Amino acid sequence: MALVTDDFSLYHRLVPFFAKHHHAVLVLKPSEAVPASVRVLLGGPIIDPRSVALRDDLEATLLACVTHLDRTPGATGYRCVVLGVDPGNVLGLAAVADGRTLLVAESLSPESACERLAVWVSGLTADELRIQIGSGARPVGLDLIGRLRRRLPGIRLDLVAEHATTPVRPRTTSRHTDAAIQIALRSPA
């Protein structure tokens, strides 16, 4: 992955964020040649098929890059992306694409969870995209469903059973995001 920029502040914002998510980024000046081994070109020329547009949000940019890296020949993105939500006082969020966890986060309110999920959607490309919300904290889940219907009207929303969503072995550093992953992996009723 390479970032094409002369903007030092963009470099300092993006490169550590990507490194935190285990993605190394080569930085190139706009005049430099791009090595043939580069599979994603952040901010590169539109005519280059490796180019991925930079987004205002780092998480959306990361998801767009991962989508580009993961795509199979002839496809534009994933077959299915499910955004899982564990509702409660702390909302766990997870983006799971074709069964693989791409990103997790926590949110402290339905409003911020809704906005964050909308940002994630802006970075993803998939044949099918849906949001699955756990049924555990019903008032929070229903509030979130209402907000998401207004913010993302074309996306399927499912309320799924939340029992036994905390895994025996932690997958992330948060039980909320662990539960969100399990909710995303559940088949809707």
PDB file of C-alpha atoms in Angstrom, residues 130-134 145 156-160 183 188-189:
ATOM      1  CA  ARG A 130     -26.656  -5.336   6.048  1.00  0.00           C
ATOM      2  CA  ILE A 131     -26.654  -4.355   9.706  1.00  0.00           C
ATOM      3  CA  GLN A 132     -27.491  -6.828  12.463  1.00  0.00           C
ATOM      4  CA  ILE A 133     -28.345  -5.506  15.908  1.00  0.00           C
ATOM      5  CA  GLY A 134     -28.439  -7.688  18.996  1.00  0.00           C
ATOM      6  CA  ILE A 145     -32.778   0.967  14.267  1.00  0.00           C
ATOM      7  CA  ARG A 156     -31.301  -4.059   5.432  1.00  0.00           C
ATOM      8  CA  LEU A 157     -31.559  -4.029   9.235  1.00  0.00           C
ATOM      9  CA  ASP A 158     -32.111  -7.176  11.299  1.00  0.00           C
ATOM     10  CA  LEU A 159     -32.656  -7.651  15.012  1.00  0.00           C
ATOM     11  CA  VAL A 160     -30.904 -10.914  15.962  1.00  0.00           C
ATOM     12  CA  ILE A 183     -23.901 -10.794  16.238  1.00  0.00           C
ATOM     13  CA  PRO A 188     -30.891 -13.540  10.981  1.00  0.00           C
ATOM     14  CA  ALA A 189     -34.144 -15.253  11.943  1.00  0.00           C
TER      15      ALA A 189
END
